[in-house]
Every structure is written in C-alpha cells, then in structure tokens.
XYZ file of C-alpha atoms in Angstrom:
356
model
C 0.000 0.000 0.000
C 1.123 3.529 -0.814
C 0.067 6.895 0.611
C -0.847 10.109 -1.166
C -0.701 13.336 0.879
C -1.965 16.725 -0.269
C 0.184 19.797 0.362
C -1.342 22.231 -2.118
C -4.183 24.720 -1.991
C -3.914 28.460 -1.440
C -4.776 28.553 2.274
C -6.890 31.656 1.695
C -8.634 31.427 5.077
C -5.257 31.545 6.839
C -4.016 34.716 5.177
C -1.853 36.722 5.717
C 0.168 33.836 7.240
C -0.086 31.851 4.002
C 0.954 34.735 1.764
C 4.537 33.733 2.563
C 4.220 30.162 3.849
C 2.624 26.976 2.509
C -0.184 26.287 4.992
C 1.040 22.714 5.487
C 4.192 24.139 7.093
C 2.310 26.234 9.669
C 3.594 25.058 13.073
C 1.314 23.176 15.439
C 3.027 22.726 18.827
C 6.271 23.804 17.109
C 6.088 21.146 14.399
C 5.068 21.719 10.748
C 1.505 20.572 10.216
C 2.402 18.057 7.487
C 4.753 16.223 9.876
C 1.715 14.873 11.735
C 0.404 13.271 8.529
C 3.821 11.762 7.786
C 4.052 10.357 11.310
C 0.641 8.699 11.010
C 1.513 7.198 7.622
C 4.797 5.809 8.944
C 3.066 4.471 12.066
C 0.680 2.532 9.802
C 3.622 0.764 8.158
C 3.429 2.494 4.767
C 6.789 3.223 3.128
C 6.102 4.861 -0.252
C 4.503 8.299 -0.139
C 3.554 10.807 -2.819
C 3.163 14.442 -1.746
C 1.170 16.627 -4.120
C 2.494 20.192 -4.149
C 1.631 23.392 -6.068
C 3.408 23.873 -9.374
C 6.902 25.227 -8.718
C 6.685 24.873 -4.928
C 10.042 24.240 -3.239
C 9.048 24.891 0.384
C 7.661 21.458 1.222
C 10.586 19.490 -0.201
C 13.092 21.798 1.546
C 11.547 20.918 4.924
C 10.404 17.298 4.443
C 13.353 16.268 2.222
C 13.519 12.550 1.288
C 11.306 11.351 4.144
C 14.106 9.240 5.642
C 13.458 10.898 9.000
C 10.291 8.785 9.188
C 11.603 5.769 7.281
C 9.657 6.867 4.177
C 10.481 7.189 0.488
C 8.850 10.355 -0.827
C 8.042 11.417 -4.371
C 6.915 15.007 -5.004
C 4.103 15.426 -7.537
C 3.375 18.901 -8.922
C -0.300 19.729 -9.415
C -0.461 21.177 -12.892
C -3.381 23.398 -13.830
C -3.885 24.756 -10.332
C -6.193 23.484 -7.558
C -8.923 21.672 -9.503
C -10.317 19.494 -6.727
C -9.261 16.493 -4.682
C -10.315 14.036 -7.365
C -7.952 15.864 -9.724
C -5.142 15.243 -7.215
C -5.773 11.502 -7.499
C -6.029 11.733 -11.285
C -2.616 13.357 -11.739
C -0.993 10.914 -9.300
C -1.851 7.726 -11.198
C 1.691 7.203 -12.536
C 2.922 7.105 -8.933
C 0.055 5.057 -7.512
C -0.116 2.531 -10.378
C -2.922 0.077 -9.541
C -1.985 -0.361 -5.880
C -4.371 0.373 -3.010
C -3.530 3.629 -1.281
C -4.238 5.864 1.677
C -5.294 9.379 0.661
C -4.513 11.866 3.439
C -5.258 15.597 3.316
C -2.157 17.179 4.784
C -4.026 19.843 6.778
C -5.862 17.227 8.879
C -4.610 16.159 12.299
C -5.937 13.103 14.121
C -5.236 11.129 17.277
C -6.250 7.694 15.934
C -3.845 5.040 14.672
C -4.573 4.513 10.974
C -3.642 0.824 11.142
C -7.183 -0.104 12.192
C -8.636 1.671 9.149
C -6.284 -0.245 6.866
C -7.226 -3.549 8.533
C -10.936 -2.791 7.993
C -10.316 -1.914 4.359
C -8.381 -5.111 3.663
C -10.447 -7.508 5.790
C -13.762 -6.426 4.247
C -12.332 -6.293 0.700
C -13.571 -2.737 0.235
C -13.091 -0.554 -2.803
C -13.243 2.565 -0.651
C -13.199 3.300 3.076
C -14.180 6.712 4.457
C -13.112 7.959 7.884
C -16.076 9.741 9.508
C -16.327 12.102 12.455
C -19.348 13.696 14.139
C -19.204 17.490 13.873
C -21.283 20.510 14.884
C -21.085 22.134 11.447
C -21.331 19.381 8.812
C -22.240 21.912 6.115
C -18.505 22.766 5.958
C -17.603 19.244 4.804
C -18.527 16.353 2.611
C -21.508 14.722 4.366
C -22.624 11.091 4.015
C -26.281 10.195 3.693
C -26.669 7.005 5.707
C -29.588 4.544 5.401
C -29.768 1.263 7.325
C -26.173 1.684 8.409
C -24.844 2.100 4.863
C -23.665 5.182 2.987
C -25.940 5.748 -0.012
C -24.627 9.142 -1.124
C -22.061 11.811 -0.238
C -22.816 15.518 -0.689
C -20.147 18.222 -0.735
C -20.855 21.080 1.724
C -24.666 20.726 1.630
C -26.885 23.564 2.857
C -29.091 20.960 4.604
C -26.871 18.075 5.752
C -28.517 14.661 5.906
C -26.367 13.549 8.854
C -24.106 15.078 11.484
C -21.078 13.188 10.177
C -18.265 14.722 8.172
C -16.161 12.749 5.740
C -12.726 13.592 7.124
C -9.600 14.052 5.057
C -8.577 10.383 5.324
C -9.623 7.841 2.682
C -8.604 4.410 1.450
C -9.057 3.303 -2.178
C -8.178 0.552 -4.601
C -7.726 1.043 -8.357
C -11.490 1.350 -9.001
C -11.202 4.980 -7.880
C -9.555 5.856 -11.206
C -12.702 4.824 -13.081
C -14.619 7.310 -10.940
C -12.202 10.232 -11.343
C -12.219 9.753 -15.116
C -16.022 9.800 -15.333
C -17.225 12.515 -12.949
C -17.800 16.047 -14.219
C -16.552 19.320 -12.682
C -18.876 20.837 -10.088
C -20.403 24.310 -10.235
C -17.183 25.701 -8.763
C -15.155 24.047 -11.523
C -13.582 21.300 -9.418
C -13.567 17.507 -9.551
C -15.173 16.864 -6.178
C -14.097 13.922 -4.046
C -17.710 13.569 -2.838
C -18.778 12.910 -6.439
C -16.150 10.160 -6.612
C -17.703 8.462 -3.597
C -21.231 8.808 -4.963
C -20.071 7.373 -8.314
C -18.521 4.355 -6.590
C -21.706 3.735 -4.597
C -23.995 4.093 -7.621
C -21.837 1.694 -9.641
C -21.993 -1.061 -7.064
C -18.539 -0.687 -5.519
C -18.030 -1.614 -1.883
C -17.846 1.662 0.058
C -17.443 1.318 3.811
C -16.827 3.703 6.689
C -15.301 3.804 10.127
C -15.776 6.494 12.758
C -12.637 8.123 14.087
C -12.055 7.563 17.781
C -10.489 10.431 19.679
C -10.145 13.835 18.133
C -9.817 14.963 14.538
C -9.185 18.492 13.313
C -9.338 20.091 9.884
C -7.079 23.142 10.231
C -8.651 25.383 7.620
C -9.177 28.526 9.715
C -7.122 30.420 12.347
C -9.357 29.226 15.176
C -8.890 25.645 13.920
C -5.111 26.040 14.161
C -5.419 27.196 17.754
C -7.711 24.299 18.618
C -5.362 21.810 16.940
C -2.521 23.331 18.945
C -4.543 22.778 22.122
C -5.280 19.157 21.221
C -1.638 18.337 20.499
C -0.355 20.145 23.594
C -2.852 18.216 25.744
C -0.595 15.180 25.192
C 2.679 17.072 25.740
C 5.445 15.414 27.749
C 7.689 17.667 29.846
C 11.274 18.134 28.667
C 13.744 20.718 29.952
C 16.795 21.341 27.770
C 17.142 25.079 28.372
C 18.015 27.237 31.373
C 15.378 28.199 33.936
C 16.557 30.880 36.344
C 15.919 30.467 40.059
C 12.691 32.209 41.024
C 10.876 31.468 37.758
C 7.580 29.646 38.433
C 7.043 26.535 36.298
C 3.649 24.829 36.529
C 2.300 21.880 34.568
C 3.811 20.182 31.515
C 6.465 22.342 29.864
C 8.879 21.571 27.022
C 11.835 23.932 26.635
C 14.336 23.621 23.788
C 18.133 23.817 23.776
C 19.858 27.139 24.452
C 16.613 28.780 25.583
C 16.669 30.924 28.741
C 13.675 31.617 30.974
C 14.550 34.534 33.259
C 13.024 36.926 35.776
C 11.422 36.554 39.175
C 8.157 37.787 37.693
C 8.073 35.000 35.095
C 5.411 32.300 35.268
C 5.130 29.504 32.687
C 1.944 27.508 33.099
C 1.546 24.467 30.869
C 0.915 22.873 28.633
C 3.464 25.078 26.868
C 6.185 24.351 24.317
C 9.118 26.746 23.896
C 11.561 26.232 21.036
C 15.337 26.527 20.847
C 17.437 29.650 21.452
C 14.596 31.673 22.985
C 14.807 34.376 25.639
C 11.788 34.953 27.872
C 12.015 37.448 30.713
C 9.429 38.799 33.169
C 6.511 37.215 31.311
C 3.474 35.098 31.896
C 3.281 32.288 29.320
C -0.089 30.628 29.802
C -1.649 27.306 28.814
C -1.760 26.141 25.195
C 0.969 28.484 23.987
C 3.576 27.421 21.417
C 6.666 29.599 21.176
C 8.868 28.954 18.130
C 12.650 29.034 17.792
C 14.768 32.188 18.260
C 11.924 34.125 19.868
C 12.424 36.916 22.424
C 9.573 37.924 24.741
C 9.769 40.531 27.511
C 7.184 41.981 29.897
C 4.248 40.357 28.120
C 1.439 37.923 28.938
C 0.718 35.289 26.286
C -1.927 32.580 26.369
C -3.477 30.153 23.870
C -1.351 31.479 21.018
C 1.139 30.329 18.382
C 4.263 32.471 18.059
C 6.335 31.729 14.955
C 10.149 31.735 14.751
C 12.256 34.898 15.159
C 9.466 37.001 16.670
C 10.345 39.801 19.110
C 7.667 40.862 21.609
C 7.932 43.513 24.328
C 4.592 45.239 24.745
C 3.494 45.221 28.402
C 0.158 43.793 27.292
C -1.781 40.540 27.269
C -1.889 38.576 23.999
C -4.479 35.779 23.693
C -5.903 33.534 20.960
C -3.356 34.826 18.449
C -1.168 33.720 15.550
C 1.992 35.807 15.269
C 3.977 35.161 12.104
C 7.699 34.759 11.487
C 9.945 37.778 12.210
C 7.098 39.769 13.744
C 7.888 42.717 16.014
C 5.415 43.803 18.701
C 6.321 46.719 20.981
C 4.488 48.940 23.458
C 2.725 52.042 22.154
C 3.639 53.677 25.500
C 7.356 53.645 24.690
C 7.337 55.806 21.552
C 6.201 59.283 20.567
C 3.870 60.558 19.306
C 1.701 58.159 21.271
C -0.692 55.820 19.477
C -0.735 52.490 17.688
C 1.704 52.335 14.760
C 0.804 49.512 12.389
C 2.293 47.928 9.269
C -0.384 45.433 8.237
C -0.448 43.221 5.164
C -3.434 42.149 3.107
C -6.213 40.255 4.901
C -4.758 40.821 8.374
C -6.861 40.877 11.539
C -6.086 43.329 14.353
C -7.968 43.968 17.598
C -7.021 47.127 19.522
C-alpha cells in the first residue's frame, strides 16, 4: 500500500500567514503541520509516499526532504493546472500510484487515531473505498454522508441541509477502481472535480464503500481558530522536557517543554503548561499561559501570552496581554507607551486581523 498526501491549496482562510508560507508548514506545537500526517503514515507501516504540491513549490521538499526521518520514500508530484479538486489530485498521481491500493490523506488534517485499524478494515472487508467519519457541529462545511440502514448511499459536498451530522474527514482508502470514478465525474459548479462525487459514483456503480468512525479527536485546520484548537489538542498530550536554562525564582507549573539554548529569566516570570518553547529563545518577566507554542529564536519581555502560536524569530515587548493569536515569522510587537507621538503604529499586510 502507498500513501498520497496533499500539500497544495492556497490557504486563503489563513491569510496573511499563508501569503509567505505553505499552509502545510504552519507550526502546530512547534512542528510543521504536514509532519503529523507523515508520522501517522509511517506508524501505519506504509513506506512509499507521494506528496502533491503546487506547481513550482520548493518549500515542502526543503523541509520534508527525502522522508528518511520517518523511514519513508517520498516522491513530489506537482499539481499542474492549479487546484482543480481532490479528485484531480488523485487523477494526476496515477503514474505514482499505479494500480496499488492507497491511503489518501489531506495534509491539513490532524488526528489522534492510529490509521492501522482503518487499513485492517479496508483489507479484511475487501472494500473498494473506506471513508473515515467524524461527528461534527457544522457538517455543512464538509462532505456529508447520507446514511440509510447503516450504509452510505450518497455523499454531498458542503450541503446547505446536511442529511447527517457526520463529516467525511480528510482520510480515505481506495483501490484502483477509484480511477474509473475520477475519469467519469464532471466538474462541479465551482469548476472542481469533487471527491464527494467520486464516492457517490462508486456507490452508484456497485462498488463496496465502507466507513469507520474516528475515535479520539480529529481536526481540519482550515481557519485560524482551527489552528489554535489543533494546537490545544496536540499540547494536551505534551510530555515535559527541559533542555534550556530556567533561572531560580521562575515559576514553572504543569507540563512544559523547553528547547536547547533557551533561557527563561526573571522573578516575575510564570510559565503555566501545557506550553512548548523552542530553541534559542529568551523569555524574561513574562506570563506564558496554557496552550501556547513559542517557536525558535523568539524573544519575549514583559508580556502575557496565552493560547497562542508564536512563529520563529518574533520579538515581543509590549506590556500587554496577547491571547488567541497567531503571530507570524519575524514579527515585532512593541508597546505604544514607549514611543512618541503616542498611538498604535501599524504595518499590516493584506487580509490581516487586528484587535485594539
């Protein structure tokens, strides 16, 4: 069995972060998002992986490299023609997939479950397709299965009136019959080859389409609030590790992971976990609250931070409280009280969000 992982798309809902960074490299608990997909694939015993990237993209390969870190062999597949739907991703990957069964994993999904059980179900029941389902509060955001007598009879993409409270998550298993479907479906009203239409085609043509509900949590990280929630979920399983320096008098509470060469200073400093702090950071006279991820080479002074993701090389000294925030690479945040004339001085890119 092979695996196919998506790492394309424009990430429009995560702008301005994704103006300069492929969304699959956005850090969750200080680890690029796509690493979680690669870890799950490797854990399931799969060795050969195709990663579908935008045409001309070099970012993903520069970070993931050959995949040897996970014991994987990775081939990069450029998506020509732009983002034309998930079924199009499968279509352009046929030379890599051949006629082997494969796991299709959307690289912006993060799950707790071991995928081995899904693969066992798929193989044991001789299925042509297996869909991983999860109950959600807002199924209209996803592909939604219509279920009758315990069987999926149809899948609708982002329906206005969902016929169940299940979402088809970004994890699928297929055999070679999927290529018949992708070759025969037509583009949707938005001009894409929809993966939901693939599933409906398989069902209507008598193929064996099964499902399994995900146990534990699953998160599609399409929006900023989703990133923060995914960060919370990952940090909930954090194991403490202290590789940096913690000055006497600093208060450390809960599960904290501190990287090499980082220094936590100041008798006013409190770090309350779960919190992860990267390498070569300097934090002084701060409160770093639960569910915060601080990247590498970050400096923070005289600031409270909670439930936020701070990217690498940021510099923060603002005598204020920052919550529920994403702060991009090389950001500078200072106090408006320290400069004249007084007031908030802002340099803000397209599609930014600021609350003053």
